[in-house]
JSON list of C-alpha atoms in Angstrom, two decimals:
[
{"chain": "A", "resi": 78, "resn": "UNK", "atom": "CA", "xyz": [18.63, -25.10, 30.68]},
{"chain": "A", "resi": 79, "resn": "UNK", "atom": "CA", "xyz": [21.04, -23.47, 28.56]},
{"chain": "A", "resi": 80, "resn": "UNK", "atom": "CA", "xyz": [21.97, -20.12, 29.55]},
{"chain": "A", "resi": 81, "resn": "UNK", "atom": "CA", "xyz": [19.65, -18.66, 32.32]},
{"chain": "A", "resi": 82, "resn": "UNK", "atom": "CA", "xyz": [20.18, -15.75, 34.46]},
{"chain": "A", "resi": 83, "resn": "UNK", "atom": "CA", "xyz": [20.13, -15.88, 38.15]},
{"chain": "A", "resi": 84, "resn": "UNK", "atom": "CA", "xyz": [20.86, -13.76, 41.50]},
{"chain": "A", "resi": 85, "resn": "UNK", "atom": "CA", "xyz": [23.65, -13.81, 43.78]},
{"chain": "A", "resi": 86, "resn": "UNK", "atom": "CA", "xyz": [22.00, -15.14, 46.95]},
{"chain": "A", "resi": 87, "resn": "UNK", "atom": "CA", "xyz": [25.14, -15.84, 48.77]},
{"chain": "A", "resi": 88, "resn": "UNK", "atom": "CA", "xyz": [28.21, -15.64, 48.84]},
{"chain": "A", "resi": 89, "resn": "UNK", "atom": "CA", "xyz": [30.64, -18.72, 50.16]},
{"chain": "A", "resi": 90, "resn": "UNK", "atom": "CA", "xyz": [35.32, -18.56, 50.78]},
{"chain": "A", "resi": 91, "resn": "UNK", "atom": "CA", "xyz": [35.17, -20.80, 47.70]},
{"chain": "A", "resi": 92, "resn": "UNK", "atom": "CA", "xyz": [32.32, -19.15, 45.26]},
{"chain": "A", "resi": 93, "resn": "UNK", "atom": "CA", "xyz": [28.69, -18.04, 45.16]},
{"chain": "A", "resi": 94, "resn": "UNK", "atom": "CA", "xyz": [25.48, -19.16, 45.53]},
{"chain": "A", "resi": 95, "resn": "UNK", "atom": "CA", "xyz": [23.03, -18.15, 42.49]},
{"chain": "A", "resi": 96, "resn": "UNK", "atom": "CA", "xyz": [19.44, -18.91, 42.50]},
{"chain": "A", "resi": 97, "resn": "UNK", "atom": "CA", "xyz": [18.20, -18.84, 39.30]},
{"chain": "A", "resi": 98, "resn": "UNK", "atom": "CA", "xyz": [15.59, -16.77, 37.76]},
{"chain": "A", "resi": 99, "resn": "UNK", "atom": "CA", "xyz": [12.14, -18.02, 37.64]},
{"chain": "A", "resi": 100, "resn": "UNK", "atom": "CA", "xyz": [12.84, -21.78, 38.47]},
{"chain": "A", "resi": 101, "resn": "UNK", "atom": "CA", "xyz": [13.43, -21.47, 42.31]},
{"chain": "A", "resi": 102, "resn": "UNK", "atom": "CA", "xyz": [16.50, -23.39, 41.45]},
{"chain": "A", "resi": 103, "resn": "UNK", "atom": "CA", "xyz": [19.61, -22.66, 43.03]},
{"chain": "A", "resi": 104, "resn": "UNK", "atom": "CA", "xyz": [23.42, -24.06, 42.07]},
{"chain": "A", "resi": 105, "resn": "UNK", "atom": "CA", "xyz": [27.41, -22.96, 42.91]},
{"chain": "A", "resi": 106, "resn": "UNK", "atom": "CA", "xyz": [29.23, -20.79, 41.01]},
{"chain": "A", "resi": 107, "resn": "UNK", "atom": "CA", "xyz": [32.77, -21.91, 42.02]},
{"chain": "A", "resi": 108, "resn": "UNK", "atom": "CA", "xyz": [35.47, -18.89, 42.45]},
{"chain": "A", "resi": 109, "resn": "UNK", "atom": "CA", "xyz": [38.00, -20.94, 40.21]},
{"chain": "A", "resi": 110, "resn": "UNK", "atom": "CA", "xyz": [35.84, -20.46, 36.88]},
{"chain": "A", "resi": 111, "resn": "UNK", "atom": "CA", "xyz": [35.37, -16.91, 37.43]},
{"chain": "A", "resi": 112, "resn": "UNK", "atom": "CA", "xyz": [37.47, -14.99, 35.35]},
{"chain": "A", "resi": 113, "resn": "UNK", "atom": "CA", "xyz": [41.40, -14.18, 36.72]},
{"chain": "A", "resi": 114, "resn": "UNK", "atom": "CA", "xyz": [42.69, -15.76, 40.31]},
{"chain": "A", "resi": 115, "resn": "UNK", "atom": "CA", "xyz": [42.57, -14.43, 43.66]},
{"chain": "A", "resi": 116, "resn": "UNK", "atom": "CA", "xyz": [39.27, -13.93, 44.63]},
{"chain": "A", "resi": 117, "resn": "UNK", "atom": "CA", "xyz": [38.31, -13.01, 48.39]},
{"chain": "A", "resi": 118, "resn": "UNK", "atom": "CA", "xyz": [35.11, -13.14, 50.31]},
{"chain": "A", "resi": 119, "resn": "UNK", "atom": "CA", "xyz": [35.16, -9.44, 51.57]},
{"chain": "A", "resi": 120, "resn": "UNK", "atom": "CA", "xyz": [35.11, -8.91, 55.34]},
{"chain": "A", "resi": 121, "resn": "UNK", "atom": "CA", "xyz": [31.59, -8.16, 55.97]},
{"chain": "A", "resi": 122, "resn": "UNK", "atom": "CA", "xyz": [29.92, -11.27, 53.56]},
{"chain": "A", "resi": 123, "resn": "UNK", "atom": "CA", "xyz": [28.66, -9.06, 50.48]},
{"chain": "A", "resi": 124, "resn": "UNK", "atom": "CA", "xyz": [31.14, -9.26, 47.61]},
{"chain": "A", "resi": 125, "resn": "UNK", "atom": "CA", "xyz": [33.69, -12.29, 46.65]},
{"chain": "A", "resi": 126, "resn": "UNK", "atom": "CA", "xyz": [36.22, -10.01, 44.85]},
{"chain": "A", "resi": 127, "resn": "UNK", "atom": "CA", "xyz": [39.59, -9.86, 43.53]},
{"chain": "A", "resi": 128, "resn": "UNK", "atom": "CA", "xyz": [41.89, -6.82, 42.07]},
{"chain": "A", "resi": 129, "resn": "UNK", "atom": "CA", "xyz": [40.09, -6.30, 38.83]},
{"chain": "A", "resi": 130, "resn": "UNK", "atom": "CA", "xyz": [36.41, -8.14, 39.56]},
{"chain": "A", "resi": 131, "resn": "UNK", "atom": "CA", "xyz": [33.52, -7.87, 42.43]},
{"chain": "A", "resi": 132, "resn": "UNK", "atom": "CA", "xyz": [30.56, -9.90, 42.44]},
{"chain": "A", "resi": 133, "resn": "UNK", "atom": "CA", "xyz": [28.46, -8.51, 45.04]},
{"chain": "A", "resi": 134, "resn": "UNK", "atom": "CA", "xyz": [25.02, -9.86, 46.63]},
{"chain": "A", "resi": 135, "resn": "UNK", "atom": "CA", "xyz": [22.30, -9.51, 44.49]},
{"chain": "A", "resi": 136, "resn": "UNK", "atom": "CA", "xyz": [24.18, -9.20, 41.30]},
{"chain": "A", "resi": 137, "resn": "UNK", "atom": "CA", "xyz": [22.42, -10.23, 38.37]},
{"chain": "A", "resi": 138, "resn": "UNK", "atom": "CA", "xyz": [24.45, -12.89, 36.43]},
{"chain": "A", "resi": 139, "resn": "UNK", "atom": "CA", "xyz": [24.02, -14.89, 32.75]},
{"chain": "A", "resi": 140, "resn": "UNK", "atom": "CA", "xyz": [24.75, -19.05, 34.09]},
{"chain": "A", "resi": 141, "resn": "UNK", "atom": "CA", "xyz": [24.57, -22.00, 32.46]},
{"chain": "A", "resi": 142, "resn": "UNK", "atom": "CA", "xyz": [24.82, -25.38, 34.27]},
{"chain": "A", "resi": 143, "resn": "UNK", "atom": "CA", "xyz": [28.57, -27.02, 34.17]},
{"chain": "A", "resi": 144, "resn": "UNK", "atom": "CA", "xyz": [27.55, -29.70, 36.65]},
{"chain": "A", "resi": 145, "resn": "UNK", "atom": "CA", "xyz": [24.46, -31.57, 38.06]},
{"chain": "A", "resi": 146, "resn": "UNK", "atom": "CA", "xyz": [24.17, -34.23, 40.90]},
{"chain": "A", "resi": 147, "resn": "UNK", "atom": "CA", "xyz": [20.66, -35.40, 41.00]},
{"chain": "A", "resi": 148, "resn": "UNK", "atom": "CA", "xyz": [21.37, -37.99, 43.94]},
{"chain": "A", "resi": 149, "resn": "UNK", "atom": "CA", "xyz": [22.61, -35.31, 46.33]},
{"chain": "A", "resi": 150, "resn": "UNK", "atom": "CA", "xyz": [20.66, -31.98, 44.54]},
{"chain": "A", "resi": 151, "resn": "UNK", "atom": "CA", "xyz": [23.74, -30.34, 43.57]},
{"chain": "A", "resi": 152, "resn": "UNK", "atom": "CA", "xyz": [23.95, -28.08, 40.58]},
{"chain": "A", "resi": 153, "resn": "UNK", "atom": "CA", "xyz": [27.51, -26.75, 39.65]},
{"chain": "A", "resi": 154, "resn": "UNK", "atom": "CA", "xyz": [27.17, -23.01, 37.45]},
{"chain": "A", "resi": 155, "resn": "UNK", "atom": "CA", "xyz": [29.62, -21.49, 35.32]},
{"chain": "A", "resi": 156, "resn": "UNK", "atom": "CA", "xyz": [29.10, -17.94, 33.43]},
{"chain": "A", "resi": 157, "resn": "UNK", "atom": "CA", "xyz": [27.56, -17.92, 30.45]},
{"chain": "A", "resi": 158, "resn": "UNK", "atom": "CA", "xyz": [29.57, -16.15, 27.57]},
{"chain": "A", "resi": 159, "resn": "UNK", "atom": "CA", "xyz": [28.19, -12.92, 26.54]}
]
C-alpha cells in the first residue's frame, strides 16, 4: 500500500482515526504530521482543527502508511503528497 485514500472515522486529542478505502483497514493519523501546530479536537467530537486547517468526520483523505505493528495491529498514517 502506497498511497490509498481513506475516511475520517474518528477523531482522537492526539489525531484521527482513518479507515481506509476498500480494505476494511483502519490506522492513526497522528496530529503532529499534519501540516502547521496547534491542532484541537473541537468541543462536540467532529473536527480536530487548528487556525488555518479542519479535518472533520468523514473527510475524505490521500494516506500512505508511515508505521506498521503487526504484533499489536497498529498501523501509523501520514498524508500522502498531492
Amino acid at each position: 500500500l502506497e498511497v490509498a485514500t481513506g475516511n475520517v472515522v474518528a477523531i482522537r486529542e492526539r489525531g484521527l482515526v482513518i479507515q481506509i478505502s476498500g480494505s476494511g483497514a483502519s490506522g492513526f493519523l497522528p496530529s503532529e504530521v499534519l501540516p502547521g501546530r496547534g491542532y484541537q479536537r473541537s468541543d462536540d467530537g467532529i473536527a480536530l482543527a487548528n487556525s488555518k486547517m479542519r479535518f472533520s468526520l468523514g473527510q475524505q483523505l490521500r494516506v500512505r502508511v508511515a508505521q506498521c505493528d503487526e504484533e499489536l495491529g497498529r498501523i501509523e498514517l501520514a498524508l500522502a503528497r498531492s
